CSV table of C-alpha atoms and ligand atoms in Angstrom, one decimal:
chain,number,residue,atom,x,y,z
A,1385,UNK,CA,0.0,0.0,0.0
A,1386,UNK,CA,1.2,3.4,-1.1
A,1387,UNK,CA,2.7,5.0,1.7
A,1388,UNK,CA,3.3,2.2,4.6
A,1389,UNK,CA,6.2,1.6,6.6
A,1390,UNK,CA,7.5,-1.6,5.5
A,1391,UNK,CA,6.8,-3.4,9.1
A,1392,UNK,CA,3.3,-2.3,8.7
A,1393,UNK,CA,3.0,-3.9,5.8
A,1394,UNK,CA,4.9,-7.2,7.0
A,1395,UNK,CA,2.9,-7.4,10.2
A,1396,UNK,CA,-0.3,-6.9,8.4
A,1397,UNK,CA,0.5,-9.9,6.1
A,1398,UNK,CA,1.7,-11.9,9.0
A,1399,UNK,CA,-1.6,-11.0,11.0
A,1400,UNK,CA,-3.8,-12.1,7.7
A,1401,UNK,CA,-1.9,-15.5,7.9
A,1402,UNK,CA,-3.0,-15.9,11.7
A,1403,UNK,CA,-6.7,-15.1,10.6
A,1404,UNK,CA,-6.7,-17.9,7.4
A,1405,UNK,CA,-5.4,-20.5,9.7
A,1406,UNK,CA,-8.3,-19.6,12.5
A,1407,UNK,CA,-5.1,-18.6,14.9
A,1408,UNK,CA,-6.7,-14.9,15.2
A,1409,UNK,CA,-9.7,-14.0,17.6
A,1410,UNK,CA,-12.8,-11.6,16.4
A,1411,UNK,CA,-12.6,-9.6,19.3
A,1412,UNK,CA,-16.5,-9.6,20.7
A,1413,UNK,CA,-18.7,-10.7,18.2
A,1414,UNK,CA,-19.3,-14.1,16.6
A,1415,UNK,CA,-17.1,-15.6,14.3
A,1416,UNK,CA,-19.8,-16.5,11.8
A,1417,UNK,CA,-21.3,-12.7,12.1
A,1418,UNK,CA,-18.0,-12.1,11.1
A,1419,UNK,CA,-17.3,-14.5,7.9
A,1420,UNK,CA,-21.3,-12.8,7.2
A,1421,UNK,CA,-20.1,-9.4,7.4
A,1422,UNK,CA,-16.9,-10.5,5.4
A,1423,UNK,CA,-18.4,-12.5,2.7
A,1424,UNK,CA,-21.2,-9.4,2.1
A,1425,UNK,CA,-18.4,-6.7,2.2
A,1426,UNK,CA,-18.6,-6.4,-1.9
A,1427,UNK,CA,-21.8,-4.8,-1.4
A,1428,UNK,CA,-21.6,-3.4,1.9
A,1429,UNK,CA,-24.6,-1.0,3.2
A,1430,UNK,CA,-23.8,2.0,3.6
A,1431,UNK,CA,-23.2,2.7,7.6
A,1432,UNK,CA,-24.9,6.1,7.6
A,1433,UNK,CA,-28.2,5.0,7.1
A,1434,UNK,CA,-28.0,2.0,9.3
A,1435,UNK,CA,-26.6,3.3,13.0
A,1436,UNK,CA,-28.5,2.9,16.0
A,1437,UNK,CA,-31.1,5.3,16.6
A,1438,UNK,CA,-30.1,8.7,18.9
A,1439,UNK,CA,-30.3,7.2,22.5
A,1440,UNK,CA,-27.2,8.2,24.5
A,1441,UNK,CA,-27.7,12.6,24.4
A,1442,UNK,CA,-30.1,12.9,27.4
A,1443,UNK,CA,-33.2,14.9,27.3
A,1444,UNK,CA,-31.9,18.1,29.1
A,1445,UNK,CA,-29.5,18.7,26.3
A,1446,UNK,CA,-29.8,21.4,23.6
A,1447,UNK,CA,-31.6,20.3,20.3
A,1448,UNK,CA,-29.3,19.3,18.2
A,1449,UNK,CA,-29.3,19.7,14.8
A,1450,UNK,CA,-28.2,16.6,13.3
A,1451,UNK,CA,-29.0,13.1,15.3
A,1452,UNK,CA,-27.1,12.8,18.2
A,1453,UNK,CA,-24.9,15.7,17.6
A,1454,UNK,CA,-24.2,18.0,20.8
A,1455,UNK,CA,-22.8,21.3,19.0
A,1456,UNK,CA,-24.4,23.5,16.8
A,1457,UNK,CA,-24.4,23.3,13.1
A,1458,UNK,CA,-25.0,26.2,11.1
A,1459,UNK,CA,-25.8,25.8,7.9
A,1460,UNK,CA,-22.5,28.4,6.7
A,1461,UNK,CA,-20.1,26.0,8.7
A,1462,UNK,CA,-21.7,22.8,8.3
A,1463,UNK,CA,-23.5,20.4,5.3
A,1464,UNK,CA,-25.3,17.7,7.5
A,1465,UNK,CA,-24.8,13.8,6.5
A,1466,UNK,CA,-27.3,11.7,8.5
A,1467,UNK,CA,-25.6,11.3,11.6
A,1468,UNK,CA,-22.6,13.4,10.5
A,1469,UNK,CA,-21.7,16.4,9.6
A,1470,UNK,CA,-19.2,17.6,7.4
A,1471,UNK,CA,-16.9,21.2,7.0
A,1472,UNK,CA,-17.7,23.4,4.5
A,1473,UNK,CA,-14.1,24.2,3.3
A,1474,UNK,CA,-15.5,27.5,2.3
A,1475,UNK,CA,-15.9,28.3,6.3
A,1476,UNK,CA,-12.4,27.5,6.9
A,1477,UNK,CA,-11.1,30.8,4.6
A,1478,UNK,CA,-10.5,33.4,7.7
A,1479,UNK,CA,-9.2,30.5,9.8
A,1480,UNK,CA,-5.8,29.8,11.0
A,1481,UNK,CA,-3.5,26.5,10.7
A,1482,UNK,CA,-5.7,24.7,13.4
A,1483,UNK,CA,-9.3,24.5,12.9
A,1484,UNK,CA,-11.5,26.2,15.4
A,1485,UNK,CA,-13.7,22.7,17.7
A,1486,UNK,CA,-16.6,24.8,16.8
A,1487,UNK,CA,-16.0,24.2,12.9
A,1488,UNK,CA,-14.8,20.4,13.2
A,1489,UNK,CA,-16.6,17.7,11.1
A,1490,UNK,CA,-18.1,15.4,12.9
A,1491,UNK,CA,-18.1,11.9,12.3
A,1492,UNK,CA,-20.2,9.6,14.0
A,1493,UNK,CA,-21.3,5.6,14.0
A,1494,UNK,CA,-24.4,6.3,16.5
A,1495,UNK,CA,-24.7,9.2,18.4
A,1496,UNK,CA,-22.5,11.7,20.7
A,1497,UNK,CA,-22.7,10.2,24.7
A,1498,UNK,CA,-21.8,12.9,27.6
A,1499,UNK,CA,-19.9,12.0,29.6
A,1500,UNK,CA,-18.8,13.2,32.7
A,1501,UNK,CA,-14.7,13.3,33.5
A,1502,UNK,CA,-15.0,12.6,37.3
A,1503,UNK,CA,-17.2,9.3,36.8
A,1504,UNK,CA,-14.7,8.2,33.8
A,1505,UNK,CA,-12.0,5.9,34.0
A,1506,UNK,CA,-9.6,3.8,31.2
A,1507,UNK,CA,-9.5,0.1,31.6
A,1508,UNK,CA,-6.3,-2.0,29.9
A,1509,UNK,CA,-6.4,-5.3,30.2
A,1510,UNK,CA,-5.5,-8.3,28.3
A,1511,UNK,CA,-2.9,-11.5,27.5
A,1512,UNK,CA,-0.5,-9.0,25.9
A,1513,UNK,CA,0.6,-7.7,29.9
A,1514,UNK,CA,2.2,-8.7,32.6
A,1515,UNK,CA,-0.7,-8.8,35.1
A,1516,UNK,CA,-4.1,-8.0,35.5
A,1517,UNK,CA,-6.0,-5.1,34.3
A,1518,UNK,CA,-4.9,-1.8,34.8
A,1519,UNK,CA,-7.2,1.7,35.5
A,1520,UNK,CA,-6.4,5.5,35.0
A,1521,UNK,CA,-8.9,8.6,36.2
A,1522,UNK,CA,-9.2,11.6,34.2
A,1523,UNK,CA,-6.7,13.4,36.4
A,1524,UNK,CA,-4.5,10.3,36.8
A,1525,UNK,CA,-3.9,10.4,33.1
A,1526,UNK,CA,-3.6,14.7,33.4
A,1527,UNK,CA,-1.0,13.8,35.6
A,1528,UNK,CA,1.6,12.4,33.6
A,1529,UNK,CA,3.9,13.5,31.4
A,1530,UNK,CA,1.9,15.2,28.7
A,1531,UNK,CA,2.5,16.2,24.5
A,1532,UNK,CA,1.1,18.5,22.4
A,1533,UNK,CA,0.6,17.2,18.4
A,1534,UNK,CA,-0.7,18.9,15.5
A,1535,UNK,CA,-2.4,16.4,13.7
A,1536,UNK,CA,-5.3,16.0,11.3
A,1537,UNK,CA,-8.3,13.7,11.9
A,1538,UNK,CA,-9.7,12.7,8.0
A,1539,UNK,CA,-12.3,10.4,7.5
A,1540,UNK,CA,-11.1,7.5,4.8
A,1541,UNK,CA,-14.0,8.1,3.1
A,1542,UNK,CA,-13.8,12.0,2.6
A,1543,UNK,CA,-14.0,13.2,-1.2
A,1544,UNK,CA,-15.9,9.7,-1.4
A,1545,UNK,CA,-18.8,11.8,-3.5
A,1546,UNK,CA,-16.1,12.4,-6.4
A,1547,UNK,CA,-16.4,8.6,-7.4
A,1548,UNK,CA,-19.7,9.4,-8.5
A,1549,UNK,CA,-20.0,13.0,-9.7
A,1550,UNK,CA,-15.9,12.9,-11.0
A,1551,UNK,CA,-15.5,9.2,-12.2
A,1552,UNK,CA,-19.2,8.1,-13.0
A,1553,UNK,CA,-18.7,5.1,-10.4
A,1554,UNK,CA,-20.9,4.0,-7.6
A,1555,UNK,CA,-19.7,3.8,-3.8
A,1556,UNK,CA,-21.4,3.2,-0.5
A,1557,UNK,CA,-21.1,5.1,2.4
A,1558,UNK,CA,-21.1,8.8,3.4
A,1559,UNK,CA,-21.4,10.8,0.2
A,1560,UNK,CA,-18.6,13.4,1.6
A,1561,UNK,CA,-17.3,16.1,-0.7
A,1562,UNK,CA,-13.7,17.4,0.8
A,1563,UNK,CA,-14.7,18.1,4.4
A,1564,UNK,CA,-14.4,15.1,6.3
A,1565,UNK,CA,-10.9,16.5,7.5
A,1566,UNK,CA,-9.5,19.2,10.3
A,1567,UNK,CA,-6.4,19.1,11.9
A,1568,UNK,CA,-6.4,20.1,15.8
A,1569,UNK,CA,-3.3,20.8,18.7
A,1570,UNK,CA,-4.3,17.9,20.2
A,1571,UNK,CA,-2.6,18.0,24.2
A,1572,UNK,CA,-2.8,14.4,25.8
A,1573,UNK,CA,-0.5,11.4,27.3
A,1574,UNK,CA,1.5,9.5,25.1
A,1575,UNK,CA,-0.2,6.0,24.2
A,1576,UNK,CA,3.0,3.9,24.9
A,1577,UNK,CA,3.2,5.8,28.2
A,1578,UNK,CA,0.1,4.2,29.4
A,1579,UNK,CA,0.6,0.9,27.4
A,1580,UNK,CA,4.0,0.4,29.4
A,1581,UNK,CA,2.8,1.6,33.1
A,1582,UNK,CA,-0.1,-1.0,32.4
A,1583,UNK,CA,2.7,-3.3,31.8
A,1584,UNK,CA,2.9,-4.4,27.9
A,1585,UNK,CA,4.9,-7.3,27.1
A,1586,UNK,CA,7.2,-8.1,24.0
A,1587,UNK,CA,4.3,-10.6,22.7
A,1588,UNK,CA,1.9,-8.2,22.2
A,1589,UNK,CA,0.9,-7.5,18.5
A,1590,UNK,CA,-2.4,-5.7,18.4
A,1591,UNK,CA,-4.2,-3.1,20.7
A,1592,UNK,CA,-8.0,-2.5,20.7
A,1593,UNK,CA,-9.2,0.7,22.0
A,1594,UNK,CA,-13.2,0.8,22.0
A,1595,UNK,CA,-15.3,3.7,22.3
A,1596,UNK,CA,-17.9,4.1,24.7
A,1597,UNK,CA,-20.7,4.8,22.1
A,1598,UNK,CA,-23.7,2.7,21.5
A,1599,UNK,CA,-23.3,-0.6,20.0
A,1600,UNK,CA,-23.9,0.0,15.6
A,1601,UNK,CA,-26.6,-2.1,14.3
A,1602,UNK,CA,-25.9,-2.6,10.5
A,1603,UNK,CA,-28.0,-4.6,8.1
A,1604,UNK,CA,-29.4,-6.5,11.1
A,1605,UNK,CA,-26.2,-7.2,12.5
A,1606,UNK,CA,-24.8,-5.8,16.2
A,1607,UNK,CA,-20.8,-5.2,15.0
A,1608,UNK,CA,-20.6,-4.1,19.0
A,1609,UNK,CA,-19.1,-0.8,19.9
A,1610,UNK,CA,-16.9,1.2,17.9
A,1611,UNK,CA,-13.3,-0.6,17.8
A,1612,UNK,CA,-10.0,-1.1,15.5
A,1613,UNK,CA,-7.5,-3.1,16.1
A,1614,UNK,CA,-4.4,-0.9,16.0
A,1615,UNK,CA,-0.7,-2.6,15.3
A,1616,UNK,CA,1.7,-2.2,19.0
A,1617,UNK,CA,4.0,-0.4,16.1
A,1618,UNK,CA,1.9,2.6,15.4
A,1619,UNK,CA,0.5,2.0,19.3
A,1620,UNK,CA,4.1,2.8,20.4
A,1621,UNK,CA,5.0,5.1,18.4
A,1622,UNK,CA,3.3,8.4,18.1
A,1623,UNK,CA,-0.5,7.6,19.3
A,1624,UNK,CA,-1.6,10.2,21.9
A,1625,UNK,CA,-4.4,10.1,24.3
A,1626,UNK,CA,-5.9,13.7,24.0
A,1627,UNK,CA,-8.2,15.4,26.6
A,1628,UNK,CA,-7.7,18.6,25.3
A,1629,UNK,CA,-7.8,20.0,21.6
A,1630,UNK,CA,-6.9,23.7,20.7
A,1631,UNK,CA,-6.1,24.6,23.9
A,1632,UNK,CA,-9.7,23.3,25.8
A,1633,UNK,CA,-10.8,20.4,27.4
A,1634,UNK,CA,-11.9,17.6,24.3
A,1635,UNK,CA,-15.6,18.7,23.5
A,1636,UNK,CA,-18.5,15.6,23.5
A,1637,UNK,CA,-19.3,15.4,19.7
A,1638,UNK,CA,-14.8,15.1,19.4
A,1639,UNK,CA,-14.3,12.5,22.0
A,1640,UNK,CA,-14.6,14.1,25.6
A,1641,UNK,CA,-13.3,13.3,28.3
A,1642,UNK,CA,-10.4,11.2,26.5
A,1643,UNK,CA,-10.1,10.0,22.9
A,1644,UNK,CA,-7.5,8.2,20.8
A,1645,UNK,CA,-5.4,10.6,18.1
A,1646,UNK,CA,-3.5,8.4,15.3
A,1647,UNK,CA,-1.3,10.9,13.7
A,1648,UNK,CA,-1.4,10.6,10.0
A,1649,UNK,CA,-3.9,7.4,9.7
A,1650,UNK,CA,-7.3,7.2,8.7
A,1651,UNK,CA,-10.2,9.0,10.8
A,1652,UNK,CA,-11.3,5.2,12.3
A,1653,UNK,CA,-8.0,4.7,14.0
A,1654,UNK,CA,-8.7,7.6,16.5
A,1655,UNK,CA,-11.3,6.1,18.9
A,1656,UNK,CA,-13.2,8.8,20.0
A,1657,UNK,CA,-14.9,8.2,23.7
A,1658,UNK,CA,-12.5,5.4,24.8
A,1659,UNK,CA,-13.8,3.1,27.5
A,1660,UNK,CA,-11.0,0.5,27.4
A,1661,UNK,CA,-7.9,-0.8,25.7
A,1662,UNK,CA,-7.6,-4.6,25.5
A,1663,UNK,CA,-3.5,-5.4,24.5
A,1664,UNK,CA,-3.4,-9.0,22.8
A,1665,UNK,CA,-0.6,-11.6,22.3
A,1666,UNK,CA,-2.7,-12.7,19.0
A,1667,UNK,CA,-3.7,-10.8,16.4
A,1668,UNK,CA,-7.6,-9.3,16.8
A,1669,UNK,CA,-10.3,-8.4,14.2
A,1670,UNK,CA,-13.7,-6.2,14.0
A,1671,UNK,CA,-15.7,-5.1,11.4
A,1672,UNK,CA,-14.1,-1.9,11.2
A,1673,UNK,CA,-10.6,-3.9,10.1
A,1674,UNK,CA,-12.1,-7.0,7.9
A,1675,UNK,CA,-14.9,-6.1,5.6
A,1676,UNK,CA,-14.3,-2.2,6.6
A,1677,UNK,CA,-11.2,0.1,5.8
A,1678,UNK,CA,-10.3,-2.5,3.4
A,1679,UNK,CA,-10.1,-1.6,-0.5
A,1680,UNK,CA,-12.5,-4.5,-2.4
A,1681,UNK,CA,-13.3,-4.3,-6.2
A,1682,UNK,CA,-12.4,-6.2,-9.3
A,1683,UNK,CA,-8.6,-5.0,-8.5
A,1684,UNK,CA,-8.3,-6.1,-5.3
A,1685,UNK,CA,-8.0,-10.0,-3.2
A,1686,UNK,CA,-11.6,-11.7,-2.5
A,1687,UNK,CA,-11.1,-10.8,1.3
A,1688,UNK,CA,-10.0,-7.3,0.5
A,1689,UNK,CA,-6.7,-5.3,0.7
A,1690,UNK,CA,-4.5,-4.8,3.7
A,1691,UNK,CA,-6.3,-3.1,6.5
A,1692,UNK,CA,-6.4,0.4,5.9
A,1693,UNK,CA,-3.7,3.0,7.4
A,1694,UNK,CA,-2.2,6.3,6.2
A,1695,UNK,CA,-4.5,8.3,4.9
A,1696,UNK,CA,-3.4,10.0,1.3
A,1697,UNK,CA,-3.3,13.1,-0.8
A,1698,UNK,CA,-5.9,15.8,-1.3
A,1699,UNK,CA,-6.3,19.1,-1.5
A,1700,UNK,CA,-9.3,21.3,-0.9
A,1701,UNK,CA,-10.6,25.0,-2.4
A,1702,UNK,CA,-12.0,27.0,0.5
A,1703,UNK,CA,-14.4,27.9,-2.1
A,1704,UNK,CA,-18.3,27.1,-2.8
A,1705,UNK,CA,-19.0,24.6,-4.7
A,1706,UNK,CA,-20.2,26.9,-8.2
A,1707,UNK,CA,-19.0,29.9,-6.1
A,1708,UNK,CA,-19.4,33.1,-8.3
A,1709,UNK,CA,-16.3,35.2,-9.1
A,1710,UNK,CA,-16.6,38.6,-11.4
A,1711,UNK,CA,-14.9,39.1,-14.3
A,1712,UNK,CA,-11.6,41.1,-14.6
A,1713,UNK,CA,-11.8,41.4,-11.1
A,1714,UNK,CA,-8.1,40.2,-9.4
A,1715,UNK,CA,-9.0,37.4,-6.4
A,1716,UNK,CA,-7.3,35.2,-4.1
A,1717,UNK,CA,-7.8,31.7,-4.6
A,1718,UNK,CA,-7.1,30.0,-1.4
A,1719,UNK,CA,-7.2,26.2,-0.1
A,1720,UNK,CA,-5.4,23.6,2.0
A,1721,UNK,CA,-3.5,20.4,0.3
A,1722,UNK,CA,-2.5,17.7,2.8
A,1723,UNK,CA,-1.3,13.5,2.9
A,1724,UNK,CA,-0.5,11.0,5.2
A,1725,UNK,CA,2.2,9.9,3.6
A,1726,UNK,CA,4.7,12.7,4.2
A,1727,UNK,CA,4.4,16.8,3.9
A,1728,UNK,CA,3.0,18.4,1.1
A,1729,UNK,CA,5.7,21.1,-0.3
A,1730,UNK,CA,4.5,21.7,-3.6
A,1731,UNK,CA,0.9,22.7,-5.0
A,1732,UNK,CA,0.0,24.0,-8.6
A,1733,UNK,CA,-2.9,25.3,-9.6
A,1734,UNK,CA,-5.0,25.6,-12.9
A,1735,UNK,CA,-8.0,27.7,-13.8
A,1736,UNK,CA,-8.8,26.8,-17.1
A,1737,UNK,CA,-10.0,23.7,-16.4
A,1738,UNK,CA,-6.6,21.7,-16.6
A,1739,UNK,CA,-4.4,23.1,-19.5
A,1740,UNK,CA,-1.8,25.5,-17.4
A,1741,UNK,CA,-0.6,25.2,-14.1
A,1742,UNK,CA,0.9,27.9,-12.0
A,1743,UNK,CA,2.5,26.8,-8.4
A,1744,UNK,CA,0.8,28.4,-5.6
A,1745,UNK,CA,2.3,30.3,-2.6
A,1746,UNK,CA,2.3,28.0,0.7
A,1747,UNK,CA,1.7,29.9,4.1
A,1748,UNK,CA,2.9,26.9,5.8
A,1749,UNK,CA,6.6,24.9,6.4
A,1750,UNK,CA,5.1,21.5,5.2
A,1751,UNK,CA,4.8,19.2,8.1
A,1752,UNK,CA,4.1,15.6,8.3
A,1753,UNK,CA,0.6,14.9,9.4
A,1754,UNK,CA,-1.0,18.5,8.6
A,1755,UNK,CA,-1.7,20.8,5.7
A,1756,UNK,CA,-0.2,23.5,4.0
A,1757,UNK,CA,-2.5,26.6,3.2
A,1758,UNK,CA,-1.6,28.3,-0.1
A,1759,UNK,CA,-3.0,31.1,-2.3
A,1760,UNK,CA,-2.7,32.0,-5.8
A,1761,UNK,CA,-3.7,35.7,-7.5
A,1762,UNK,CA,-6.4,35.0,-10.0
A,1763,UNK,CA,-8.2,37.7,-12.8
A,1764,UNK,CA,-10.7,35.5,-14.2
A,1765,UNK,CA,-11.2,36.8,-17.6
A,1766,UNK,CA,-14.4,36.6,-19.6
A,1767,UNK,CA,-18.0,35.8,-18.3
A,1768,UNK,CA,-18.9,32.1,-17.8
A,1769,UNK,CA,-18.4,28.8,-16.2
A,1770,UNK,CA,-14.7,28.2,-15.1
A,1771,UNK,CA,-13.0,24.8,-13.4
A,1772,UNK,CA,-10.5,24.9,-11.1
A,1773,UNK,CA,-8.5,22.5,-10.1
A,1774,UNK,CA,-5.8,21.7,-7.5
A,1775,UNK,CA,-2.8,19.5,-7.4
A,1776,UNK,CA,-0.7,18.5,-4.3
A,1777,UNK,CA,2.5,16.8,-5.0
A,1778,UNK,CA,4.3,15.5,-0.6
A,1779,UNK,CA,7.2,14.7,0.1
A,1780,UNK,CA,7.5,10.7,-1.6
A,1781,UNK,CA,7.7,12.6,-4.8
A,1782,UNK,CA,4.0,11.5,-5.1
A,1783,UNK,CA,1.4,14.0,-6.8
A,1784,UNK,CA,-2.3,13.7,-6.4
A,1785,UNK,CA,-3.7,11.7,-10.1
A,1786,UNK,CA,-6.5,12.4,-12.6
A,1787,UNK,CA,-8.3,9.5,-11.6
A,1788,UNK,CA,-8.8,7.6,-8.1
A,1789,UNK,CA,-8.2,3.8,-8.0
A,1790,UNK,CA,-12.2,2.7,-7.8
A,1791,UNK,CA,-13.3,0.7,-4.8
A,1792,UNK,CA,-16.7,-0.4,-3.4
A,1793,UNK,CA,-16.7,1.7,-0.6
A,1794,UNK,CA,-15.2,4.7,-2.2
A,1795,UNK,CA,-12.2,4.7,0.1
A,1796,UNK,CA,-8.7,7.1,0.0
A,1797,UNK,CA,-10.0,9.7,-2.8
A,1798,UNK,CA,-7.6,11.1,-4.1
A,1799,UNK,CA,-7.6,12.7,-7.4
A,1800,UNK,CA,-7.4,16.1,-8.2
A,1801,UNK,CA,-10.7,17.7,-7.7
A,1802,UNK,CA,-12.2,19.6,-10.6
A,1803,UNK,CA,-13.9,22.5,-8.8
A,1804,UNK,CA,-16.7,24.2,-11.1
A,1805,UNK,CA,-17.0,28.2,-10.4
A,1806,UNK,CA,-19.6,30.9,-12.3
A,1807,UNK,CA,-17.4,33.9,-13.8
A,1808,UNK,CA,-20.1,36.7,-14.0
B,1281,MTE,N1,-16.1,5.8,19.5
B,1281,MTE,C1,-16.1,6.2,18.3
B,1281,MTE,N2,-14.9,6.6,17.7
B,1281,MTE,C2,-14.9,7.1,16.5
B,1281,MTE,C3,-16.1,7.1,15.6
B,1281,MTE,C4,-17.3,6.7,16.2
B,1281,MTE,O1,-18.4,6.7,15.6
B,1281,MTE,N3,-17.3,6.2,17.5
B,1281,MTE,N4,-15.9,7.5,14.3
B,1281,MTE,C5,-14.6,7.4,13.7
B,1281,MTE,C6,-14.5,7.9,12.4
B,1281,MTE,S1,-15.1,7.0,11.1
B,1281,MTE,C7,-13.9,9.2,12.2
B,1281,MTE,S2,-13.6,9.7,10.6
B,1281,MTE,C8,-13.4,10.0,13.3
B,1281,MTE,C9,-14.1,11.4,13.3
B,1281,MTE,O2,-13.7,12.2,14.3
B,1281,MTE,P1,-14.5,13.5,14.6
B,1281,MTE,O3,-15.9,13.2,14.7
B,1281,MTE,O4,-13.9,14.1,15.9
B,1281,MTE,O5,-14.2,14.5,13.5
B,1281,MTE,O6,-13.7,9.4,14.6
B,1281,MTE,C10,-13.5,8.0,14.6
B,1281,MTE,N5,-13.7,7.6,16.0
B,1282,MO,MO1,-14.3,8.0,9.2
């Protein structure tokens, strides 16, 4: 897979071995649910429309505006997607590097729970440590040695839409257009911090942080909560615990009190909510790493691709979508280009629908794990329908293609987005 360490890639196959042979455990549901869910993941429902209904947001709440979502969602900041709601990137123009919590997309299986820090503790437990099961309180966890990251959170599926309206091709699952993406200074506790104080051993392969969410009901089936087995590599390495993003305690709809924050992976990696962390000696599987996050298609293994990891390479106008621009009139195009592979340092743009491309002026050092904003000086010239496009190019010497690699579930778009705009 484009843009994995090699012992990602080498563990994953090993892990895949385990699972064929029966060696590996489907951590808390049945193994025939599983082989179901597995065996149907060619034509897999789309999620969205089969969550839970809103239970866990009590009564005494504000309305909120989209199920089971806590914050407000204008309709300037926010296009609503069932149970999620997604960034309009045109709301992110005046903002800085990080993205305000208020303007954060929200992503979620069921429905946002509240829950209070002082009644909230983090259970790890498993074969994978020395003893029994270990706990941490909220203020435990404040307590010790903490790091700040600036990461972005991006939903595998984001610019999932452009399969259909770009490539003619039909996907399932949350028709996002760009905004399933924002990158926070997320403040927390170093994963392998906790992982060792709980007493990790040398055997251990896979963790399994699980949110403490409703249990997602999809196509008849109870996949149990929220949960993705994530390799001890990537656990050790730079996964963080936040309780605070941008400076404030983590809000509900993002995760509160404490939430997982994969640096550079895709969105499902960073548990949001997290109840407990089971550390396992043999490799686990869920849902959300067998017949989901997987790439399936005619290009692609019966049982799927590798589990999905790094996210890859987009970039974004902070524009409407058929925004109108007037003629002859100068304007600042501005957007945001990012991957998960390494930082972005170049961008061009085009105006005229693809034939020349000028390189845009980044505002940011490219960093791993972020974005870069840039801008680029525009006069559009005579009345009518333009198309703008954007092309990212990061640090592997990899630029963003015409075309995305199809796959049923309309995973890792990333093709340069053709971005229509009215000249009047
Ligand atoms: N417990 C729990 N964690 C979760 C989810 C969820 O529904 N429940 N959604 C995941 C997905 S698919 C994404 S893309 C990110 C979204 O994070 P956000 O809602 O804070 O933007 O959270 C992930 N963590
Ligand atoms: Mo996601």
């Amino acid at each position: 897979m484009p843009g994995s360490v090699p012992p990602e890639s080498a563990y994953d196959r090993r892990r895949l071995g385990q699972w064929a042979r029966s060696e590996a455990r489907t951590a808390g549901m049945a193994r025939r649910d599983l082989i179901r869910l597995v065996a149907a993941a060619g034509v897999a429902v789309p999620l969205s429309t089969q969550a839970a209904p809103a239970a866990a947001v009590p009564a005494q709440a504000a309305p909120p505006a989209a199920p089971g979502i806590v914050k407000p969602l204008p309709p300037e900041l926010f296009t609503l997607r069932g149970t999620n709601a997604e960034t309009r990137f045109a709301a992110l123009r005046d903002t800085g590097h990080h993205t305000p919590a208020d303007r954060f997309f929200v992503r979620n299986h069921t429905s946002t729970p509240l829950i209070d820090a002082a009644d909230w503790r983090l259970t790890v437990w498993g074969d994978g440590l020395r003893g029994g099961p270990a706990h941490f309180g909220y203020e435990e966890l404040r307590a010790l040695p903490a790091r700040t990251a600036t990461a972005f959170i991006e939903c595998a599926g984001n610019g999932r839409s452009h399969y259909t309206t770009q490539q003619g091709q039909t996907v399932s699952g949350t028709a996002w257009t760009l905004g399933a993406i924002d990158v926070g200074r997320w403040r927390g506790v170093r994963l392998a911090e906790v992982l060792r104080r709980a007493g990790i051993t040398r055997r251990a392969v896979d963790v399994l942080p699980r949110g403490l969410d409703a249990e997602v009901v999809s196509a008849g089936v109870n996949l149990g909560r929220v949960r993705r087995p994530l390799p001890v590599a990537k656990a050790l390495d730079d996964a963080l615990l936040a309780y605070e993003l941008n400076g404030e305690p983590l809000p509900p709809d993002h995760g509160h009190p404490v939430r997982l924050v994969v640096p550079g992976w895709i969105g499902i990696s960073s548990i949001k909510w997290l109840g407990d962390i089971e550390v396992s000696d043999t490799p686990l599987y869920t849902p959300w790493n067998t017949d989901l996050y997987r790439l399936f298609g005619p290009d692609h293994p019966a049982e799927g691709s590798a589990p999905l990891t790094r996210q890859t390479l987009k970039s974004a106008f902070e524009l409407d979508w058929g925004a109108e621009l007037t003629a002859r009139r100068p304007v600042r195009l501005t957007g945001r280009s990012w991957s998960g592979a390494a930082p972005v340092h170049t961008v061009r743009i085009s105006t005229d629908g693809g034939h020349r491309w000028r390189r845009a002026r980044l505002h940011d050092s490219p960093r791993r794990d972020t974005w870069v904003r840039w801008s680029l000086e525009w006069t559009p010239p005579a009345p009518g329908p333009a198309v703008l496009l954007a092309r990212a190019t990061d640090g592997t010497g990899r630029s963003q293609p015409d075309t995305a690699a199809y796959n049923t579930q309309g995973y890792l778009f990333d093709a340069v987005v053709r971005h229509p705009v009215t000249v009047v």
